[in-house]
PDB file of C-alpha atoms in Angstrom:
ATOM      1  CA  UNK A  53     -51.640   8.444 -17.952  1.00  0.00           C
ATOM      2  CA  UNK A  54     -48.266   8.202 -19.715  1.00  0.00           C
ATOM      3  CA  UNK A  55     -48.066   8.400 -23.510  1.00  0.00           C
ATOM      4  CA  UNK A  56     -44.942   6.834 -25.051  1.00  0.00           C
ATOM      5  CA  UNK A  57     -43.291   8.417 -28.092  1.00  0.00           C
ATOM      6  CA  UNK A  58     -41.040   6.386 -30.360  1.00  0.00           C
ATOM      7  CA  UNK A  59     -39.993   2.765 -30.596  1.00  0.00           C
ATOM      8  CA  UNK A  60     -36.909   0.805 -29.748  1.00  0.00           C
ATOM      9  CA  UNK A  61     -34.717   0.993 -26.646  1.00  0.00           C
ATOM     10  CA  UNK A  62     -35.027   4.788 -26.198  1.00  0.00           C
ATOM     11  CA  UNK A  63     -38.514   6.252 -25.836  1.00  0.00           C
ATOM     12  CA  UNK A  64     -39.800   9.656 -24.823  1.00  0.00           C
ATOM     13  CA  UNK A  65     -43.028  10.209 -22.952  1.00  0.00           C
ATOM     14  CA  UNK A  66     -45.463  12.854 -21.770  1.00  0.00           C
ATOM     15  CA  UNK A  67     -47.808  12.423 -18.838  1.00  0.00           C
ATOM     16  CA  UNK A  68     -50.498  14.113 -16.817  1.00  0.00           C
ATOM     17  CA  UNK A  69     -51.394  13.807 -13.152  1.00  0.00           C
ATOM     18  CA  UNK A  70     -54.448  14.805 -11.140  1.00  0.00           C
ATOM     19  CA  UNK A  71     -55.323  14.016  -7.537  1.00  0.00           C
ATOM     20  CA  UNK A  72     -55.538  15.131  -3.918  1.00  0.00           C
ATOM     21  CA  UNK A  73     -52.721  16.229  -1.600  1.00  0.00           C
ATOM     22  CA  UNK A  74     -52.610  16.684   2.164  1.00  0.00           C
ATOM     23  CA  UNK A  75     -50.344  18.913   4.280  1.00  0.00           C
ATOM     24  CA  UNK A  76     -49.573  19.287   7.977  1.00  0.00           C
ATOM     25  CA  UNK A  77     -48.135  22.467   9.456  1.00  0.00           C
ATOM     26  CA  UNK A  78     -46.436  22.716  12.861  1.00  0.00           C
ATOM     27  CA  UNK A  79     -45.045  26.009  14.199  1.00  0.00           C
ATOM     28  CA  UNK A  80     -43.166  25.951  17.485  1.00  0.00           C
ATOM     29  CA  UNK A  81     -42.113  28.931  19.595  1.00  0.00           C
ATOM     30  CA  UNK A  82     -40.754  29.099  23.148  1.00  0.00           C
ATOM     31  CA  UNK A  83     -44.282  29.749  24.462  1.00  0.00           C
ATOM     32  CA  UNK A  84     -46.649  28.052  22.038  1.00  0.00           C
ATOM     33  CA  UNK A  85     -47.165  25.285  19.486  1.00  0.00           C
ATOM     34  CA  UNK A  86     -49.526  25.735  16.536  1.00  0.00           C
ATOM     35  CA  UNK A  87     -50.592  22.793  14.359  1.00  0.00           C
ATOM     36  CA  UNK A  88     -52.941  22.672  11.399  1.00  0.00           C
ATOM     37  CA  UNK A  89     -53.805  20.491   8.423  1.00  0.00           C
ATOM     38  CA  UNK A  90     -54.966  21.372   4.920  1.00  0.00           C
ATOM     39  CA  UNK A  91     -55.844  19.555   1.728  1.00  0.00           C
ATOM     40  CA  UNK A  92     -56.270  20.479  -1.886  1.00  0.00           C
ATOM     41  CA  UNK A  93     -56.046  19.379  -5.487  1.00  0.00           C
ATOM     42  CA  UNK A  94     -52.879  18.472  -7.381  1.00  0.00           C
ATOM     43  CA  UNK A  95     -52.544  18.825 -11.158  1.00  0.00           C
ATOM     44  CA  UNK A  96     -49.321  18.246 -13.069  1.00  0.00           C
ATOM     45  CA  UNK A  97     -47.708  17.761 -16.471  1.00  0.00           C
ATOM     46  CA  UNK A  98     -44.477  15.915 -17.139  1.00  0.00           C
ATOM     47  CA  UNK A  99     -42.138  14.752 -19.860  1.00  0.00           C
ATOM     48  CA  UNK A 100     -39.124  12.494 -19.948  1.00  0.00           C
ATOM     49  CA  UNK A 101     -37.274   9.605 -21.537  1.00  0.00           C
ATOM     50  CA  UNK A 102     -36.802   5.904 -20.816  1.00  0.00           C
ATOM     51  CA  UNK A 103     -33.814   3.848 -21.967  1.00  0.00           C
ATOM     52  CA  UNK A 104     -34.165   0.077 -22.034  1.00  0.00           C
ATOM     53  CA  UNK A 105     -30.967  -1.935 -21.566  1.00  0.00           C
ATOM     54  CA  UNK A 106     -30.114  -5.570 -22.194  1.00  0.00           C
ATOM     55  CA  UNK A 107     -32.721  -7.789 -20.645  1.00  0.00           C
ATOM     56  CA  UNK A 108     -35.476  -5.947 -18.835  1.00  0.00           C
ATOM     57  CA  UNK A 109     -33.565  -3.099 -17.083  1.00  0.00           C
ATOM     58  CA  UNK A 110     -34.807   0.492 -17.565  1.00  0.00           C
ATOM     59  CA  UNK A 111     -33.414   3.915 -16.650  1.00  0.00           C
ATOM     60  CA  UNK A 112     -35.899   6.790 -16.662  1.00  0.00           C
ATOM     61  CA  UNK A 113     -35.365  10.566 -16.380  1.00  0.00           C
ATOM     62  CA  UNK A 114     -38.297  12.961 -16.165  1.00  0.00           C
ATOM     63  CA  UNK A 115     -39.342  16.498 -15.268  1.00  0.00           C
ATOM     64  CA  UNK A 116     -42.740  17.327 -13.778  1.00  0.00           C
ATOM     65  CA  UNK A 117     -44.433  20.685 -13.164  1.00  0.00           C
ATOM     66  CA  UNK A 118     -47.281  20.643 -10.682  1.00  0.00           C
ATOM     67  CA  UNK A 119     -49.774  22.947  -9.026  1.00  0.00           C
ATOM     68  CA  UNK A 120     -51.023  22.440  -5.446  1.00  0.00           C
ATOM     69  CA  UNK A 121     -54.176  24.268  -4.343  1.00  0.00           C
ATOM     70  CA  UNK A 122     -53.304  24.625  -0.680  1.00  0.00           C
ATOM     71  CA  UNK A 123     -53.560  27.690   1.590  1.00  0.00           C
ATOM     72  CA  UNK A 124     -50.065  27.069   3.075  1.00  0.00           C
ATOM     73  CA  UNK A 125     -48.212  27.783  -0.186  1.00  0.00           C
ATOM     74  CA  UNK A 126     -47.538  31.232  -1.633  1.00  0.00           C
ATOM     75  CA  UNK A 127     -47.901  30.204  -5.276  1.00  0.00           C
ATOM     76  CA  UNK A 128     -48.520  26.441  -5.160  1.00  0.00           C
ATOM     77  CA  UNK A 129     -46.140  25.562  -8.025  1.00  0.00           C
ATOM     78  CA  UNK A 130     -43.754  22.628  -7.738  1.00  0.00           C
ATOM     79  CA  UNK A 131     -40.962  21.405 -10.002  1.00  0.00           C
ATOM     80  CA  UNK A 132     -39.549  17.867  -9.807  1.00  0.00           C
ATOM     81  CA  UNK A 133     -36.729  16.082 -11.586  1.00  0.00           C
ATOM     82  CA  UNK A 134     -36.755  12.324 -11.093  1.00  0.00           C
ATOM     83  CA  UNK A 135     -34.307   9.566 -11.997  1.00  0.00           C
ATOM     84  CA  UNK A 136     -35.494   5.994 -11.821  1.00  0.00           C
ATOM     85  CA  UNK A 137     -33.934   2.564 -12.284  1.00  0.00           C
ATOM     86  CA  UNK A 138     -36.075  -0.546 -12.524  1.00  0.00           C
ATOM     87  CA  UNK A 139     -37.221  -3.679 -14.294  1.00  0.00           C
ATOM     88  CA  UNK A 140     -39.979  -4.180 -16.816  1.00  0.00           C
TER      89      UNK A 140
END
């Protein structure tokens, strides 16, 4: 879910995410190939801002921190910065 903060053409938001994630691992050496798959949970929190322009155009910038419960990762933390352009 995304919760909007403020009114008008510039709005902030906070959001949460929860779901499943899947990974595939492939290691190749001169003598062998090792493949494996794993799955786990994903949980994340994010915040950002949306700017509405004339008409129905929107530009969005957000940051999201996430945690992946997967045996392939050392700590499982991810950080994402996303820029989006779209229509309402």
